[in-house]
mmCIF file of C-alpha atoms in Angstrom:
data_model
loop_
_atom_site.group_PDB
_atom_site.id
_atom_site.type_symbol
_atom_site.label_atom_id
_atom_site.label_comp_id
_atom_site.label_asym_id
_atom_site.label_seq_id
_atom_site.Cartn_x
_atom_site.Cartn_y
_atom_site.Cartn_z
ATOM 1 C CA MET A 1 7.426 95.954 154.843
ATOM 2 C CA ASN A 2 9.906 97.936 153.517
ATOM 3 C CA ALA A 3 11.848 97.572 150.122
ATOM 4 C CA SER A 4 15.381 98.734 150.601
ATOM 5 C CA PRO A 5 17.866 98.739 147.903
ATOM 6 C CA ASP A 6 20.711 98.396 150.440
ATOM 7 C CA PRO A 7 21.505 94.897 151.764
ATOM 8 C CA THR A 8 20.969 94.841 155.278
ATOM 9 C CA PRO A 9 22.835 92.056 157.041
ATOM 10 C CA SER A 10 20.028 90.044 158.191
ATOM 11 C CA GLU A 11 19.244 88.963 154.145
ATOM 12 C CA PRO A 12 21.159 86.513 152.310
ATOM 13 C CA HIS A 13 24.143 87.494 149.906
ATOM 14 C CA GLU A 14 23.909 88.608 146.810
ATOM 15 C CA MET A 15 27.119 86.238 144.850
ATOM 16 C CA PRO A 16 28.386 88.493 142.080
ATOM 17 C CA THR A 17 28.133 87.537 138.558
ATOM 18 C CA SER A 18 30.174 86.386 136.335
ATOM 19 C CA ALA A 19 31.044 89.643 134.182
ATOM 20 C CA GLU A 20 32.140 91.644 137.865
ATOM 21 C CA LYS A 21 34.382 88.130 138.863
ATOM 22 C CA THR A 22 36.189 89.002 136.115
ATOM 23 C CA THR A 23 37.192 92.967 136.404
ATOM 24 C CA THR A 24 37.829 92.303 140.443
ATOM 25 C CA ASP A 25 39.311 89.345 139.521
ATOM 26 C CA SER A 26 42.313 90.515 137.046
ATOM 27 C CA ALA A 27 42.687 93.751 139.248
ATOM 28 C CA PRO A 28 45.972 93.297 140.721
ATOM 29 C CA ASP A 29 46.605 94.739 144.249
ATOM 30 C CA SER A 30 48.202 97.582 143.615
ATOM 31 C CA ASP A 31 50.924 97.480 146.222
ATOM 32 C CA ALA A 32 52.035 94.137 145.380
ATOM 33 C CA VAL A 33 52.069 95.267 141.984
ATOM 34 C CA PHE A 34 54.683 98.577 143.097
ATOM 35 C CA ASP A 35 56.618 97.198 146.144
ATOM 36 C CA GLY A 36 60.157 97.096 144.964
ATOM 37 C CA PRO A 37 61.898 93.841 146.934
ATOM 38 C CA ARG A 38 62.890 94.662 150.579
ATOM 39 C CA SER A 39 66.000 95.313 151.280
ATOM 40 C CA ILE A 40 67.640 94.988 155.000
ATOM 41 C CA ALA A 41 71.187 96.560 153.807
ATOM 42 C CA PRO A 42 71.417 100.050 154.612
ATOM 43 C CA VAL A 43 71.028 102.432 152.129
ATOM 44 C CA THR A 44 74.302 104.818 151.804
ATOM 45 C CA GLN A 45 73.237 107.973 150.144
ATOM 46 C CA LEU A 46 75.852 111.059 148.561
ATOM 47 C CA SER A 47 74.678 114.386 149.458
ATOM 48 C CA THR A 48 74.805 116.783 146.309
ATOM 49 C CA ARG A 49 77.760 118.726 148.064
ATOM 50 C CA GLY A 50 79.033 115.194 148.480
ATOM 51 C CA LEU A 51 78.480 114.484 144.526
ATOM 52 C CA PHE A 52 79.937 117.895 143.894
ATOM 53 C CA LEU A 53 83.639 117.134 146.415
ATOM 54 C CA ALA A 54 83.926 113.445 144.558
ATOM 55 C CA LEU A 55 83.504 115.350 140.948
ATOM 56 C CA ALA A 56 85.941 118.187 142.179
ATOM 57 C CA ALA A 57 88.244 115.384 143.133
ATOM 58 C CA VAL A 58 88.029 113.210 140.388
ATOM 59 C CA CYS A 59 88.864 116.333 137.502
ATOM 60 C CA LEU A 60 91.546 118.306 140.277
ATOM 61 C CA PHE A 61 93.463 114.903 141.032
ATOM 62 C CA PRO A 62 95.195 114.622 137.473
ATOM 63 C CA LEU A 63 95.666 117.836 137.070
ATOM 64 C CA ILE A 64 97.324 118.444 140.129
ATOM 65 C CA THR A 65 99.661 115.653 139.728
ATOM 66 C CA LEU A 66 100.464 116.848 136.450
ATOM 67 C CA SER A 67 101.237 119.859 137.370
ATOM 68 C CA ALA A 68 103.660 118.836 140.301
ATOM 69 C CA TYR A 69 105.390 116.897 137.850
ATOM 70 C CA ALA A 70 106.281 119.699 135.301
ATOM 71 C CA VAL A 71 106.882 121.545 137.824
ATOM 72 C CA ILE A 72 109.396 118.933 140.103
ATOM 73 C CA PHE A 73 110.679 117.088 136.764
ATOM 74 C CA GLY A 74 110.579 120.355 134.520
ATOM 75 C CA LYS A 75 109.579 119.938 130.724
ATOM 76 C CA ALA A 76 111.148 118.078 127.513
ATOM 77 C CA SER A 77 112.212 121.590 125.970
ATOM 78 C CA GLU A 78 113.688 123.392 129.261
ATOM 79 C CA HIS A 79 117.376 120.643 128.319
ATOM 80 C CA LYS A 80 118.514 122.751 125.430
ATOM 81 C CA LEU A 81 119.794 120.210 122.822
ATOM 82 C CA PRO A 82 123.709 121.637 121.652
ATOM 83 C CA VAL A 83 123.126 121.082 118.110
ATOM 84 C CA SER A 84 123.383 124.325 115.757
ATOM 85 C CA VAL A 85 120.676 123.866 112.805
ATOM 86 C CA ILE A 86 120.869 125.747 109.387
ATOM 87 C CA ILE A 87 118.949 125.725 105.938
ATOM 88 C CA ASP A 88 120.259 126.040 103.136
ATOM 89 C CA ARG A 89 121.207 124.681 99.545
ATOM 90 C CA ARG A 90 123.992 122.458 98.589
ATOM 91 C CA PRO A 91 125.101 120.257 95.830
ATOM 92 C CA LEU A 92 124.575 116.687 96.404
ATOM 93 C CA PRO A 93 125.117 113.311 94.452
ATOM 94 C CA THR A 94 122.519 112.507 92.331
ATOM 95 C CA GLN A 95 121.852 108.313 93.105
ATOM 96 C CA ASP A 96 124.195 107.371 90.655
ATOM 97 C CA GLY A 97 126.539 109.241 91.681
ATOM 98 C CA THR A 98 127.863 110.965 88.287
ATOM 99 C CA LYS A 99 125.958 114.186 88.479
ATOM 100 C CA ARG A 100 126.189 117.127 91.769
ATOM 101 C CA LEU A 101 122.965 118.344 92.013
ATOM 102 C CA LEU A 102 121.666 121.735 93.720
ATOM 103 C CA GLU A 103 118.907 120.620 96.709
ATOM 104 C CA ASP A 104 117.586 122.465 99.505
ATOM 105 C CA VAL A 105 119.158 121.012 102.677
ATOM 106 C CA ILE A 106 119.135 121.343 106.507
ATOM 107 C CA VAL A 107 121.750 121.097 107.934
ATOM 108 C CA ILE A 108 122.817 119.873 111.896
ATOM 109 C CA GLU A 109 125.690 120.125 113.692
ATOM 110 C CA ASN A 110 126.408 118.424 116.808
ATOM 111 C CA GLU A 111 128.039 121.570 119.416
ATOM 112 C CA ALA A 112 128.600 119.412 122.040
ATOM 113 C CA ASP A 113 131.611 117.284 123.480
ATOM 114 C CA PHE A 114 129.410 113.748 123.999
ATOM 115 C CA GLU A 115 127.836 111.737 120.899
ATOM 116 C CA ILE A 116 123.606 112.124 120.286
ATOM 117 C CA PRO A 117 121.797 109.141 120.213
ATOM 118 C CA ASN A 118 118.506 108.995 118.983
ATOM 119 C CA VAL A 119 118.589 112.547 116.732
ATOM 120 C CA THR A 120 115.051 112.543 115.551
ATOM 121 C CA VAL A 121 114.222 115.936 113.317
ATOM 122 C CA ASN A 122 110.515 116.922 112.152
ATOM 123 C CA LEU A 123 109.292 120.257 109.919
ATOM 124 C CA ASN A 124 106.744 122.620 110.908
ATOM 125 C CA GLY A 125 105.809 119.818 113.474
ATOM 126 C CA GLN A 126 104.378 117.163 110.675
ATOM 127 C CA TYR A 127 107.433 115.504 108.008
ATOM 128 C CA PHE A 128 109.244 113.329 110.337
ATOM 129 C CA LEU A 129 113.101 112.108 109.577
ATOM 130 C CA TYR A 130 115.064 109.478 112.139
ATOM 131 C CA GLN A 131 118.818 109.057 111.957
ATOM 132 C CA ASP A 132 119.589 106.242 113.398
ATOM 133 C CA LYS A 133 122.994 106.701 113.851
ATOM 134 C CA PRO A 134 124.486 108.534 116.754
ATOM 135 C CA LEU A 135 125.737 112.056 115.780
ATOM 136 C CA ALA A 136 129.726 112.879 116.453
ATOM 137 C CA VAL A 137 131.169 115.341 118.063
ATOM 138 C CA GLY A 138 131.661 117.712 115.839
ATOM 139 C CA GLU A 139 129.619 115.886 113.066
ATOM 140 C CA GLU A 140 127.545 117.913 110.418
ATOM 141 C CA LEU A 141 124.544 116.019 109.168
ATOM 142 C CA VAL A 142 122.947 116.934 105.920
ATOM 143 C CA VAL A 143 119.983 115.960 105.134
ATOM 144 C CA ARG A 144 117.364 116.523 101.903
ATOM 145 C CA GLN A 145 114.362 118.415 102.605
ATOM 146 C CA ALA A 146 113.019 115.903 100.362
ATOM 147 C CA ALA A 147 113.825 112.635 102.874
ATOM 148 C CA PHE A 148 110.926 114.278 104.944
ATOM 149 C CA ALA A 149 107.989 112.662 105.221
ATOM 150 C CA THR A 150 104.734 112.001 106.878
ATOM 151 C CA LYS A 151 103.344 109.532 109.540
ATOM 152 C CA SER A 152 101.438 108.491 106.092
ATOM 153 C CA ASN A 153 103.874 108.855 103.924
ATOM 154 C CA GLN A 154 103.720 111.962 102.015
ATOM 155 C CA ARG A 155 106.411 113.482 101.460
ATOM 156 C CA TRP A 156 107.762 117.051 101.514
ATOM 157 C CA VAL A 157 108.485 119.327 98.499
ATOM 158 C CA PRO A 158 110.672 122.226 98.571
ATOM 159 C CA GLY A 159 109.357 125.123 98.135
ATOM 160 C CA ARG A 160 105.671 124.530 97.970
ATOM 161 C CA TYR A 161 105.577 124.770 101.935
ATOM 162 C CA ARG A 162 106.761 127.203 103.945
ATOM 163 C CA LEU A 163 109.174 126.142 106.458
ATOM 164 C CA ASP A 164 107.778 127.686 109.977
ATOM 165 C CA GLU A 165 109.591 125.163 112.257
ATOM 166 C CA ILE A 166 112.730 122.737 113.461
ATOM 167 C CA THR A 167 112.222 120.583 116.159
ATOM 168 C CA VAL A 168 115.718 118.281 116.842
ATOM 169 C CA THR A 169 115.897 116.226 119.241
ATOM 170 C CA GLY A 170 118.395 113.898 120.995
ATOM 171 C CA LYS A 171 119.033 111.709 124.202
ATOM 172 C CA LEU A 172 121.618 113.527 126.561
ATOM 173 C CA PRO A 173 123.775 111.604 128.107
ATOM 174 C CA SER A 174 122.297 112.613 131.534
ATOM 175 C CA GLY A 175 119.043 110.040 129.628
ATOM 176 C CA ALA A 176 116.643 113.009 129.502
ATOM 177 C CA ARG A 177 115.515 113.880 125.741
ATOM 178 C CA GLY A 178 117.381 117.502 124.806
ATOM 179 C CA VAL A 179 115.204 120.036 122.187
ATOM 180 C CA THR A 180 115.806 122.696 119.947
ATOM 181 C CA GLU A 181 113.376 124.654 118.564
ATOM 182 C CA ILE A 182 113.985 127.154 115.696
ATOM 183 C CA GLN A 183 111.512 129.501 114.582
ATOM 184 C CA TYR A 184 110.832 131.096 111.070
#
């Protein structure tokens, strides 16, 4: 009789030992672990060219829209506000009214034949003043430079800073905002 190490179909099959059984049973089926749930719905895919065109459309659409709006309706600075602006020093009364002190002022005069409501003045784009009362025809508005303040309520100190730009805005009769910019 020939003793061969390989089992033959005529020989009885051996049962695996307990150590072999645990390694075989604990290893999960690799196909079952890595397969996701199957979907029956069709999946659309975006090509790189399609992605580029979609991103370009999302970026360019607002720019084109805003550019067309600016061309059709124009900028606010295209509507000139008919006022004259002068930097001056004038004697103004003190708070108690007993004396007059020479102070640095901004003088804004309405040169239009209509009153201008919502007058806003800013110095160097940072220091603001809002005039609640409309500027009447031919009226002259004299404002102390010390009255201007930032949004965080820091006051303009005349002589400490260089005055480079004065911008005056107001509402025109058409409803548009008129702007006058003075550069120094």
